[in-house]
Coordinates of C-alpha atoms in Angstrom, one line a residue:
Chain J
M1 CA -118.0 -18.6 -121.1
P2 CA -116.0 -16.4 -118.7
R3 CA -112.3 -16.8 -119.3
N4 CA -111.7 -18.0 -115.8
E5 CA -113.8 -21.0 -116.2
T6 CA -112.3 -22.0 -119.5
V7 CA -108.8 -21.9 -118.0
T8 CA -109.5 -23.5 -114.6
G9 CA -112.3 -25.8 -115.5
N10 CA -110.2 -27.8 -117.9
R11 CA -106.9 -27.8 -116.2
Q12 CA -107.2 -31.1 -114.4
R13 CA -108.8 -32.6 -117.5
D14 CA -105.7 -31.6 -119.6
F15 CA -103.4 -32.8 -116.8
G16 CA -105.2 -36.1 -116.6
A17 CA -105.2 -36.6 -120.4
A18 CA -101.5 -35.9 -120.5
L19 CA -100.8 -38.4 -117.7
L20 CA -102.3 -41.3 -119.7
N21 CA -101.0 -40.2 -123.1
P22 CA -97.3 -39.4 -123.3
E23 CA -97.8 -38.1 -126.9
L24 CA -99.6 -35.1 -125.5
P25 CA -97.6 -32.0 -124.6
L26 CA -97.2 -30.8 -121.0
P27 CA -100.3 -29.2 -119.6
Q28 CA -100.4 -25.5 -119.7
G29 CA -98.8 -23.7 -116.8
I30 CA -96.7 -26.7 -115.6
V31 CA -93.1 -25.6 -114.9
G32 CA -90.0 -26.5 -113.0
P33 CA -88.6 -24.1 -110.4
H34 CA -86.7 -21.0 -111.6
G35 CA -87.7 -21.4 -115.2
K36 CA -86.5 -25.0 -115.4
N37 CA -88.1 -27.4 -117.8
A38 CA -90.6 -29.9 -116.5
V39 CA -90.8 -32.7 -119.0
K40 CA -88.9 -35.2 -116.9
R41 CA -90.6 -33.8 -113.8
F42 CA -94.1 -34.4 -115.3
A43 CA -92.9 -37.8 -116.4
V44 CA -92.7 -38.8 -112.7
Y45 CA -96.4 -38.4 -112.5
R46 CA -97.0 -40.3 -115.7
N47 CA -94.8 -43.1 -114.4
N48 CA -96.4 -43.2 -111.0
V49 CA -99.9 -43.5 -112.5
T50 CA -98.9 -46.1 -115.1
V51 CA -96.7 -48.3 -112.9
S52 CA -99.1 -48.2 -109.9
L53 CA -102.0 -49.2 -112.1
I54 CA -100.0 -52.0 -113.9
D55 CA -99.0 -53.2 -110.4
A56 CA -102.6 -53.2 -109.3
L57 CA -103.7 -55.2 -112.4
A58 CA -100.8 -57.7 -111.8
G59 CA -102.1 -58.1 -108.2
I60 CA -105.7 -58.7 -109.4
F61 CA -104.8 -61.0 -112.3
P62 CA -101.8 -63.0 -111.2
A63 CA -102.8 -66.1 -113.1
I64 CA -103.0 -64.2 -116.4
Q65 CA -99.6 -62.6 -115.7
R66 CA -98.1 -66.0 -115.1
L67 CA -99.7 -67.4 -118.3
V68 CA -98.6 -64.7 -120.6
G69 CA -95.3 -63.7 -118.9
E70 CA -94.6 -60.6 -116.9
S71 CA -93.2 -58.5 -119.6
F72 CA -96.0 -59.2 -122.0
F73 CA -98.6 -58.7 -119.2
R74 CA -97.1 -55.3 -118.3
D75 CA -97.2 -54.1 -121.9
M76 CA -100.7 -55.3 -122.3
A77 CA -101.8 -53.8 -119.0
R78 CA -100.4 -50.4 -120.1
L79 CA -102.7 -50.5 -123.1
Y80 CA -105.7 -51.5 -121.0
L81 CA -105.3 -48.8 -118.4
A82 CA -105.0 -46.1 -121.0
K83 CA -108.2 -47.3 -122.5
E84 CA -110.1 -48.0 -119.2
P85 CA -108.6 -46.2 -116.2
P86 CA -110.2 -47.0 -112.9
R87 CA -113.5 -45.3 -112.3
S88 CA -113.1 -45.4 -108.5
P89 CA -110.4 -45.0 -105.9
V90 CA -111.3 -48.5 -104.6
I91 CA -108.5 -50.1 -106.6
F92 CA -109.4 -53.7 -105.6
E93 CA -112.6 -53.2 -107.7
Y94 CA -110.5 -52.3 -110.8
G95 CA -110.4 -54.5 -114.0
G96 CA -114.0 -55.3 -114.5
G97 CA -113.5 -54.8 -118.2
F98 CA -110.2 -56.6 -118.5
A99 CA -111.7 -60.0 -119.6
A100 CA -113.6 -58.2 -122.4
F101 CA -110.4 -56.4 -123.3
L102 CA -108.6 -59.7 -123.5
E103 CA -111.3 -61.1 -125.8
R104 CA -110.6 -58.3 -128.3
F105 CA -106.8 -58.4 -127.9
E106 CA -105.5 -59.7 -131.2
P107 CA -102.1 -61.0 -130.0
L108 CA -103.8 -63.4 -127.6
A109 CA -106.4 -64.7 -130.1
R110 CA -104.8 -68.1 -130.0
Y111 CA -105.6 -68.4 -126.2
P112 CA -109.3 -68.0 -126.1
Y113 CA -109.5 -69.3 -122.5
L114 CA -107.7 -66.3 -121.1
P115 CA -110.8 -64.0 -120.8
D116 CA -112.6 -66.6 -118.7
V117 CA -109.5 -67.1 -116.5
A118 CA -109.6 -63.3 -116.0
R119 CA -113.3 -63.5 -115.1
L120 CA -112.4 -66.1 -112.4
E121 CA -109.7 -63.9 -111.0
R122 CA -112.0 -60.9 -110.9
A123 CA -114.7 -63.0 -109.2
W124 CA -112.1 -64.3 -106.7
L125 CA -111.2 -60.8 -105.6
D126 CA -114.9 -59.8 -105.4
A127 CA -115.5 -62.8 -103.2
F128 CA -112.5 -61.9 -101.0
H129 CA -113.9 -58.5 -100.2
A130 CA -117.6 -59.5 -100.1
A131 CA -119.6 -58.9 -97.0
D132 CA -119.6 -61.4 -94.2
A133 CA -122.5 -63.8 -93.6
D134 CA -122.8 -67.2 -91.9
P135 CA -123.4 -69.9 -94.5
L136 CA -126.7 -71.7 -94.3
H137 CA -126.3 -74.5 -91.8
P138 CA -126.2 -77.9 -93.6
G139 CA -129.0 -79.1 -91.4
S140 CA -131.4 -76.3 -92.2
L141 CA -133.1 -78.1 -95.1
G142 CA -133.9 -81.0 -92.8
A143 CA -135.9 -78.7 -90.6
I144 CA -138.2 -77.7 -93.4
P145 CA -141.4 -79.7 -93.6
P146 CA -141.2 -82.0 -96.7
E147 CA -144.3 -80.5 -98.3
H148 CA -142.5 -77.0 -98.3
L149 CA -139.2 -78.1 -99.8
A150 CA -140.1 -77.6 -103.4
G151 CA -141.2 -74.1 -102.7
T152 CA -138.1 -73.1 -100.7
T153 CA -136.0 -70.2 -102.0
F154 CA -132.5 -69.2 -101.1
T155 CA -130.4 -66.2 -100.4
A156 CA -126.9 -66.3 -102.0
H157 CA -123.9 -65.8 -99.7
P158 CA -122.5 -62.4 -100.5
A159 CA -119.2 -64.0 -101.7
T160 CA -120.8 -66.6 -104.0
R161 CA -120.0 -66.2 -107.8
I162 CA -120.4 -68.5 -110.7
V163 CA -118.3 -68.2 -113.8
R164 CA -119.3 -70.4 -116.8
S165 CA -116.7 -71.1 -119.5
G166 CA -116.6 -72.9 -122.8
F167 CA -113.0 -73.7 -122.0
A168 CA -111.1 -75.4 -119.2
A169 CA -110.8 -72.0 -117.4
V170 CA -111.1 -73.4 -113.9
S171 CA -108.3 -76.0 -114.4
I172 CA -106.1 -73.4 -116.1
F173 CA -106.8 -70.8 -113.4
S174 CA -106.0 -73.3 -110.6
A175 CA -102.8 -74.5 -112.3
S176 CA -101.6 -71.0 -112.9
R177 CA -102.3 -69.8 -109.4
E178 CA -100.6 -72.8 -107.9
D179 CA -97.7 -72.4 -110.3
R180 CA -98.2 -75.8 -112.0
A181 CA -97.8 -76.6 -115.7
L182 CA -100.8 -76.9 -117.9
E183 CA -99.9 -80.4 -119.0
G184 CA -102.8 -82.7 -119.1
I185 CA -105.4 -79.9 -119.3
K186 CA -107.5 -79.9 -122.5
P187 CA -108.2 -76.2 -123.0
G188 CA -111.3 -76.9 -125.1
D189 CA -113.1 -78.8 -122.3
A190 CA -115.9 -76.6 -121.0
E191 CA -115.8 -76.0 -117.3
D192 CA -118.0 -74.1 -114.9
G193 CA -116.5 -72.5 -111.8
L194 CA -118.0 -71.9 -108.4
I195 CA -116.4 -69.2 -106.2
I196 CA -117.2 -69.3 -102.5
R197 CA -115.8 -68.1 -99.2
P198 CA -117.2 -70.6 -96.7
S199 CA -114.7 -69.5 -93.9
D200 CA -111.8 -67.1 -94.2
A201 CA -110.4 -68.3 -97.6
V202 CA -111.8 -67.9 -101.1
E203 CA -112.2 -71.2 -102.9
V204 CA -112.7 -71.9 -106.6
R205 CA -114.3 -75.3 -107.5
R206 CA -115.2 -77.0 -110.7
L207 CA -118.9 -77.7 -111.0
P208 CA -120.4 -80.9 -112.4
A209 CA -122.6 -80.5 -115.5
G210 CA -125.9 -78.8 -114.7
A211 CA -124.8 -77.5 -111.3
A212 CA -124.0 -74.0 -112.5
E213 CA -127.5 -73.7 -114.1
F214 CA -129.1 -75.1 -110.9
F215 CA -127.2 -72.7 -108.6
T216 CA -127.7 -69.7 -110.9
A217 CA -131.5 -70.3 -111.0
L218 CA -131.5 -70.5 -107.2
I219 CA -129.4 -67.4 -106.8
A220 CA -131.9 -65.6 -109.1
G221 CA -134.7 -66.5 -106.8
A222 CA -136.2 -69.6 -108.3
S223 CA -137.6 -72.1 -105.9
L224 CA -135.9 -75.4 -105.3
G225 CA -138.6 -77.2 -107.3
E226 CA -138.4 -74.8 -110.2
A227 CA -134.6 -74.8 -110.4
A228 CA -134.4 -78.6 -110.1
G229 CA -137.1 -79.1 -112.8
E230 CA -135.4 -76.8 -115.3
T231 CA -132.0 -78.3 -114.7
I232 CA -133.1 -81.9 -114.9
A233 CA -135.0 -81.1 -118.1
R234 CA -131.7 -80.0 -119.7
H235 CA -129.4 -82.5 -118.0
P236 CA -131.3 -85.7 -117.5
G237 CA -128.4 -87.3 -115.6
F238 CA -128.2 -84.3 -113.1
D239 CA -127.5 -85.6 -109.6
L240 CA -129.8 -83.4 -107.6
P241 CA -129.1 -84.8 -104.1
S242 CA -125.3 -84.4 -104.6
A243 CA -125.8 -80.9 -105.9
I244 CA -127.9 -79.9 -102.8
S245 CA -125.5 -81.4 -100.3
A246 CA -122.5 -79.8 -102.2
M247 CA -124.1 -76.4 -102.1
L248 CA -124.8 -76.7 -98.4
E249 CA -121.3 -78.0 -97.6
A250 CA -119.7 -75.2 -99.8
G251 CA -121.7 -72.4 -98.2
V252 CA -123.2 -71.2 -101.5
F253 CA -126.2 -69.7 -99.6
S254 CA -126.6 -67.8 -96.4
G255 CA -130.4 -68.1 -96.0
C256 CA -133.5 -69.8 -97.1
S257 CA -137.2 -69.3 -96.7
F258 CA -140.4 -71.3 -97.5
G259 CA -144.1 -70.9 -97.6
A260 CA -146.4 -68.1 -96.8
A261 CA -144.7 -67.6 -93.4
N262 CA -141.6 -66.7 -95.3
S263 CA -139.5 -67.5 -92.3
E264 CA -135.8 -67.0 -92.7
E265 CA -133.5 -69.8 -91.7
T266 CA -130.0 -68.5 -91.4
A267 CA -128.3 -70.5 -88.7
Chain G
M1 CA -132.2 -51.6 -52.0
T2 CA -129.4 -53.2 -53.8
Q3 CA -128.5 -52.4 -57.3
S4 CA -129.0 -55.2 -59.7
A5 CA -127.2 -55.8 -62.9
P6 CA -129.0 -54.6 -66.0
K7 CA -131.2 -57.4 -67.5
S8 CA -130.8 -56.2 -71.1
P9 CA -127.7 -57.2 -73.0
I10 CA -124.8 -54.9 -72.3
V11 CA -124.9 -51.9 -74.6
E12 CA -121.4 -51.2 -75.9
T13 CA -120.8 -47.6 -76.5
S14 CA -117.6 -48.5 -78.3
R15 CA -116.5 -51.8 -79.7
F16 CA -112.8 -50.8 -79.5
P17 CA -110.5 -49.2 -77.0
T18 CA -110.8 -45.4 -77.2
G19 CA -108.2 -42.6 -76.8
P20 CA -106.0 -40.5 -79.0
L21 CA -102.9 -41.6 -81.0
P22 CA -100.0 -41.7 -78.5
P23 CA -97.0 -39.4 -79.1
R24 CA -95.0 -42.5 -80.2
A25 CA -93.9 -44.2 -83.4
G26 CA -96.4 -46.1 -85.4
A27 CA -96.3 -48.1 -88.6
G28 CA -98.3 -48.3 -91.8
L29 CA -100.1 -51.6 -91.6
K30 CA -99.4 -54.3 -94.2
T31 CA -101.5 -57.5 -94.3
E32 CA -98.4 -59.6 -94.3
H33 CA -97.3 -58.1 -90.9
V34 CA -100.5 -58.5 -89.0
D35 CA -99.5 -61.8 -87.2
A36 CA -96.0 -60.5 -86.4
I37 CA -97.4 -57.3 -85.0
L38 CA -99.9 -59.1 -82.8
A39 CA -97.2 -61.5 -81.5
D40 CA -94.5 -58.9 -81.1
E41 CA -93.3 -58.2 -77.5
H42 CA -92.6 -54.6 -78.6
R43 CA -96.0 -53.0 -78.7
I44 CA -95.9 -50.5 -81.6
G45 CA -97.5 -47.1 -80.6
F46 CA -100.2 -47.2 -83.3
L47 CA -101.0 -48.4 -86.8
E48 CA -102.2 -46.6 -89.8
V49 CA -104.2 -48.0 -92.8
H50 CA -105.1 -46.6 -96.2
A51 CA -108.9 -46.2 -96.0
E52 CA -109.4 -47.4 -99.5
N53 CA -108.1 -50.9 -98.7
Y54 CA -110.9 -51.4 -96.3
M55 CA -113.9 -50.3 -98.3
G56 CA -115.1 -53.8 -99.1
G57 CA -118.0 -55.3 -97.2
G58 CA -116.1 -57.9 -95.3
G59 CA -113.7 -60.8 -95.5
P60 CA -110.2 -61.6 -94.3
A61 CA -108.9 -58.0 -94.6
H62 CA -111.5 -56.7 -92.2
R63 CA -111.0 -59.6 -89.8
A64 CA -107.3 -58.8 -89.6
L65 CA -107.8 -55.1 -89.1
A66 CA -110.4 -55.7 -86.4
A67 CA -107.9 -57.9 -84.6
I68 CA -105.3 -55.1 -84.8
R69 CA -107.8 -52.4 -83.8
R70 CA -108.8 -54.4 -80.6
E71 CA -105.2 -54.0 -79.4
F72 CA -103.8 -50.8 -80.9
P73 CA -104.8 -47.2 -81.6
L74 CA -105.6 -46.8 -85.3
S75 CA -105.2 -43.9 -87.8
V76 CA -107.2 -44.0 -91.0
H77 CA -105.4 -42.3 -93.9
G78 CA -107.4 -41.7 -97.0
V79 CA -105.7 -41.6 -100.4
G80 CA -108.7 -41.3 -102.8
L81 CA -110.9 -38.4 -101.8
S82 CA -109.2 -36.0 -104.2
I83 CA -109.6 -33.0 -102.0
G84 CA -108.0 -30.7 -104.6
S85 CA -110.4 -31.9 -107.4
E86 CA -112.0 -29.4 -109.7
G87 CA -115.0 -31.7 -110.0
G88 CA -115.9 -31.7 -106.3
I89 CA -115.8 -34.4 -103.7
D90 CA -117.4 -37.7 -104.8
P91 CA -120.3 -38.2 -102.4
V92 CA -120.2 -41.9 -102.9
H93 CA -116.5 -42.1 -101.9
L94 CA -117.1 -39.8 -98.9
E95 CA -119.8 -42.3 -97.8
R96 CA -117.3 -45.1 -98.2
L97 CA -114.8 -43.3 -96.0
A98 CA -117.5 -42.6 -93.4
G99 CA -118.3 -46.3 -93.4
V100 CA -114.7 -47.2 -92.6
V101 CA -114.5 -44.5 -89.9
E102 CA -117.8 -45.8 -88.3
R103 CA -116.6 -49.3 -88.5
Y104 CA -113.2 -48.8 -86.8
E105 CA -113.6 -45.7 -84.7
P106 CA -110.0 -44.5 -85.5
A107 CA -108.2 -42.1 -83.2
M108 CA -107.3 -40.0 -86.3
V109 CA -108.5 -39.5 -89.9
S110 CA -106.3 -37.8 -92.5
E111 CA -106.1 -37.0 -96.2
H112 CA -103.9 -35.3 -98.7
L113 CA -103.6 -31.9 -100.2
A114 CA -103.8 -33.3 -103.7
W115 CA -106.2 -34.5 -106.4
S116 CA -106.5 -37.9 -108.0
S117 CA -109.8 -38.2 -109.8
H118 CA -111.4 -36.5 -112.8
D119 CA -114.2 -37.4 -115.2
A120 CA -111.7 -39.5 -117.1
G121 CA -111.1 -41.7 -114.1
Y122 CA -109.0 -42.3 -111.0
F123 CA -105.3 -41.9 -111.4
N124 CA -104.0 -43.7 -108.3
D125 CA -101.5 -40.9 -107.6
L126 CA -101.4 -37.8 -105.5
L127 CA -101.4 -35.0 -108.1
P128 CA -100.5 -31.3 -107.4
V129 CA -102.6 -28.2 -107.2
P130 CA -101.7 -24.6 -107.9
Y131 CA -101.5 -22.4 -104.8
N132 CA -103.8 -19.5 -105.3
A133 CA -107.1 -18.0 -103.9
Q134 CA -109.3 -20.1 -106.2
T135 CA -107.8 -23.4 -105.2
L136 CA -107.8 -22.3 -101.6
D137 CA -111.5 -21.7 -101.6
R138 CA -112.1 -25.1 -103.3
V139 CA -110.0 -27.0 -100.9
V140 CA -111.4 -25.3 -97.8
A141 CA -115.0 -26.1 -99.0
H142 CA -114.0 -29.8 -99.6
V143 CA -112.3 -30.2 -96.2
S144 CA -115.3 -28.7 -94.6
Q145 CA -117.7 -31.0 -96.5
I146 CA -115.6 -34.0 -95.3
Q147 CA -115.5 -32.8 -91.7
D148 CA -119.2 -32.2 -91.7
R149 CA -120.0 -35.7 -92.9
L150 CA -117.5 -37.4 -90.6
K151 CA -118.5 -35.1 -87.7
R152 CA -114.9 -34.7 -86.7
P153 CA -111.9 -32.7 -87.8
I154 CA -109.4 -34.3 -90.2
L155 CA -105.7 -33.8 -90.7
L156 CA -104.4 -32.6 -94.1
E157 CA -101.0 -33.7 -95.3
N158 CA -98.5 -31.6 -97.1
P159 CA -97.6 -33.1 -100.5
S160 CA -94.4 -34.1 -102.2
T161 CA -94.4 -32.5 -105.7
Y162 CA -92.3 -32.6 -108.8
V163 CA -93.7 -29.7 -110.8
A164 CA -94.9 -26.2 -110.1
F165 CA -97.7 -24.1 -111.6
E166 CA -97.3 -20.7 -113.2
Q167 CA -100.7 -20.0 -111.7
S168 CA -99.5 -20.3 -108.1
T169 CA -99.5 -17.0 -106.2
M170 CA -98.9 -18.3 -102.6
S171 CA -96.2 -20.3 -100.9
E172 CA -97.2 -23.9 -99.9
T173 CA -96.9 -23.1 -96.2
D174 CA -99.1 -20.0 -96.4
F175 CA -101.6 -22.0 -98.5
I176 CA -101.7 -24.9 -95.9
R177 CA -102.0 -22.5 -93.0
D178 CA -104.9 -20.7 -94.6
I179 CA -106.7 -24.1 -95.3
A180 CA -106.3 -25.0 -91.6
R181 CA -107.4 -21.6 -90.4
K182 CA -110.5 -21.5 -92.6
S183 CA -111.6 -25.1 -92.3
G184 CA -110.5 -25.9 -88.8
C185 CA -108.6 -29.0 -89.9
G186 CA -105.4 -30.1 -88.2
L187 CA -102.2 -30.8 -90.1
L188 CA -100.2 -33.9 -90.8
L189 CA -96.6 -33.0 -91.4
D190 CA -94.8 -35.4 -93.7
V191 CA -91.2 -34.6 -93.1
N192 CA -90.0 -36.7 -96.0
N193 CA -92.3 -34.7 -98.3
V194 CA -90.8 -31.5 -97.0
F195 CA -87.4 -32.7 -97.9
V196 CA -88.4 -34.1 -101.3
S197 CA -90.4 -31.0 -102.3
A198 CA -87.7 -28.6 -101.0
T199 CA -85.0 -30.4 -103.0
N200 CA -87.2 -30.6 -106.1
H201 CA -88.1 -26.9 -106.0
G202 CA -84.9 -25.4 -104.6
W203 CA -86.4 -24.4 -101.2
K204 CA -84.5 -24.7 -98.0
P205 CA -86.3 -27.3 -95.8
M206 CA -85.5 -25.2 -92.7
H207 CA -87.2 -22.2 -94.2
Y208 CA -90.2 -24.4 -94.9
L209 CA -90.4 -25.7 -91.4
R210 CA -89.9 -22.1 -90.0
D211 CA -93.0 -21.0 -92.0
F212 CA -95.1 -24.1 -91.3
P213 CA -97.7 -23.8 -88.6
L214 CA -96.2 -26.5 -86.3
E215 CA -98.7 -25.7 -83.6
L216 CA -101.4 -27.2 -85.8
V217 CA -99.5 -30.5 -86.5
E218 CA -101.0 -33.5 -84.8
E219 CA -99.1 -36.3 -86.7
I220 CA -95.8 -36.8 -88.5
H221 CA -95.1 -39.0 -91.4
L222 CA -91.6 -40.4 -92.2
A223 CA -90.7 -42.4 -95.3
G224 CA -87.8 -43.2 -97.6
H225 CA -87.3 -41.5 -101.0
A226 CA -85.5 -42.4 -104.2
E227 CA -83.1 -40.3 -106.3
D228 CA -83.6 -39.4 -109.9
V229 CA -82.5 -36.4 -112.1
D230 CA -84.6 -33.6 -113.7
D231 CA -84.5 -32.2 -117.2
E232 CA -81.3 -30.3 -116.4
G233 CA -79.6 -33.3 -114.8
D234 CA -80.1 -32.0 -111.3
L235 CA -81.2 -34.1 -108.4
L236 CA -84.9 -34.9 -108.4
L237 CA -86.2 -36.8 -105.4
I238 CA -89.1 -39.3 -105.7
D239 CA -91.4 -40.0 -102.8
A240 CA -91.0 -43.8 -103.2
H241 CA -91.9 -45.2 -99.7
D242 CA -89.6 -48.2 -100.6
R243 CA -86.6 -47.9 -98.3
P244 CA -85.5 -46.6 -94.8
V245 CA -85.9 -43.0 -93.9
A246 CA -82.9 -40.9 -95.1
D247 CA -80.4 -39.4 -92.7
A248 CA -81.3 -35.9 -93.8
V249 CA -85.0 -36.6 -93.0
W250 CA -84.2 -37.9 -89.6
K251 CA -82.3 -34.6 -88.9
L252 CA -85.3 -32.6 -89.9
F253 CA -87.5 -34.8 -87.8
E254 CA -85.3 -34.0 -84.8
I255 CA -85.7 -30.3 -85.4
V256 CA -89.5 -30.7 -85.7
I257 CA -89.7 -32.6 -82.4
S258 CA -87.4 -30.3 -80.6
Q259 CA -89.7 -27.5 -81.5
A260 CA -93.2 -29.1 -81.5
G261 CA -92.8 -31.8 -78.8
A262 CA -93.4 -35.5 -79.2
L263 CA -96.1 -36.3 -81.8
P264 CA -97.6 -39.5 -83.2
T265 CA -95.0 -40.4 -85.8
L266 CA -95.7 -42.9 -88.6
I267 CA -93.2 -44.9 -90.5
E268 CA -94.5 -45.4 -94.1
W269 CA -93.2 -48.2 -96.2
D270 CA -95.5 -49.1 -99.1
N271 CA -93.3 -50.6 -101.8
D272 CA -90.8 -53.4 -101.6
V273 CA -92.2 -54.0 -98.1
P274 CA -89.6 -55.7 -95.8
E275 CA -90.2 -58.1 -93.0
W276 CA -91.8 -56.6 -89.9
P277 CA -88.6 -56.3 -87.8
V278 CA -87.1 -53.9 -90.4
L279 CA -90.1 -51.6 -90.0
R280 CA -90.0 -52.0 -86.2
R281 CA -86.4 -50.9 -86.3
E282 CA -87.3 -47.7 -88.0
A283 CA -90.1 -47.2 -85.5
L284 CA -87.6 -47.7 -82.6
L285 CA -85.3 -45.0 -84.1
A286 CA -88.3 -42.6 -84.2
D287 CA -89.2 -43.5 -80.6
A288 CA -85.7 -42.8 -79.4
I289 CA -85.8 -39.3 -80.9
L290 CA -89.3 -38.7 -79.5
D291 CA -88.1 -39.7 -76.0
R292 CA -84.9 -37.7 -76.2
L293 CA -86.2 -34.5 -77.7
G294 CA -89.9 -34.4 -77.0
P295 CA -89.8 -33.5 -73.3
A296 CA -87.5 -30.5 -73.7
S297 CA -89.2 -29.1 -76.8
L298 CA -90.0 -25.4 -77.2
L299 CA -93.8 -26.0 -77.5
G300 CA -93.7 -28.2 -74.5
S301 CA -95.2 -31.7 -74.0
R302 CA -98.6 -30.6 -75.2
H303 CA -99.2 -34.0 -76.7
A304 CA -97.3 -36.1 -74.3
A305 CA -99.7 -36.1 -71.3
E306 CA -101.9 -38.9 -72.4

């Protein structure tokens, strides 16, 4: 390899590696003016990178920060960002692997609900930035001929997310975001969360048993009849009419279509 | 025969008011200030946003920016294109920027002389490049690529830096002038960055300004900086954007305006963001200088005739 390439091709890689790992020496060729040292100077970049990314994670996962405490959160975030720096300059998309990181983070093993709370927070921000669409009008199902209802399929609103948890993640998320105590919440109670943005604000709601499976099937493209059948088979007490009116009221979907005509109903 | 109104729906050529950035003070837009800015009797000259904050598909952030854009000139300032990157411009990110530009039709688009991404990831900071022929070719190619995609010239901003490179063979001002000459881009002069870098590298800010191609400057940035010390215990300035503009930077700004004429001037305040009136006060200070020194400037009022 020509010498030139060896030197220049790796320079930013070395610079970047030294940014994330303070144990590494200064990158080659980095100096202060007039022969001055550059250790503290380079540390300014290390600090900028680390602090700005910790701040970004604190902004994305405020409920987690409140639950574990600011100082613990910042130490933990430092470990996470060194392991998984952002892949993209769109910082509001950062932290997709944070929940999985929390699952493996030994010091928090006693709080197994935290990863799902982090998943709710990540989904909240995804919903916040998702594309705009008018929610399906609550009256649109009424306009569909009854014989076509079972075959009707739906288009999810771009903001809609579902997070299923074996813990009381939704209650804990809400309490932490609203700065309330966790008293009265049983962390071991399984909860499913629905994230929606029916108007300008993102909302996180707890779903009744079966509704997450029902909505997930519809989002995946199952027809109303298929999704209802599967859900009722698993949850005999599933209240289908309530689930349908709830999904219309919450703006879970932005469109639906039925039959061979495949006509789209979006208003 | 009388002319009748067109029957088809009115085709809008532009969804927003058009026109350049006025040679007045503007402010970096913060979400929490949107309502106060829209309600303020003092109409700020323009607003500037970081492009990356508006790269989502929709939602409240876009709704707020559209409301601002309907009433004010807008500048889109990218922080993530990594123009100095050895790995080239990320085409996906360039498309994202093009999307923001198409969506908001800003009066100005600018980016930094810096890099921030490598294979390892995105560092969320503006990192320095050595000033030599090799970097120059790379940066010129990247600026040209961006301008070709956006179909418009961009402004390139001078950096604030804390370290230097043994590999540098050119002065920063020569380097920046050559980029502009070869790529056709305009320049964004960050006066605080001039002061920060000059202090950190032992240059004289006045020499820097003397050597800087002021005739290519189309926008000014002003911001506050923090003080630290270097390895030898000497003053090291940090480009913190977390406080008012320093007196020494206001002085340099006066010199720039008295030479270059009134230019769109942005107050940046990105950390420990205060209430809107504090930012407005900084903007009014800049407006007073633009009014006082702009008309009698050496280069004349080339930007003042809008």
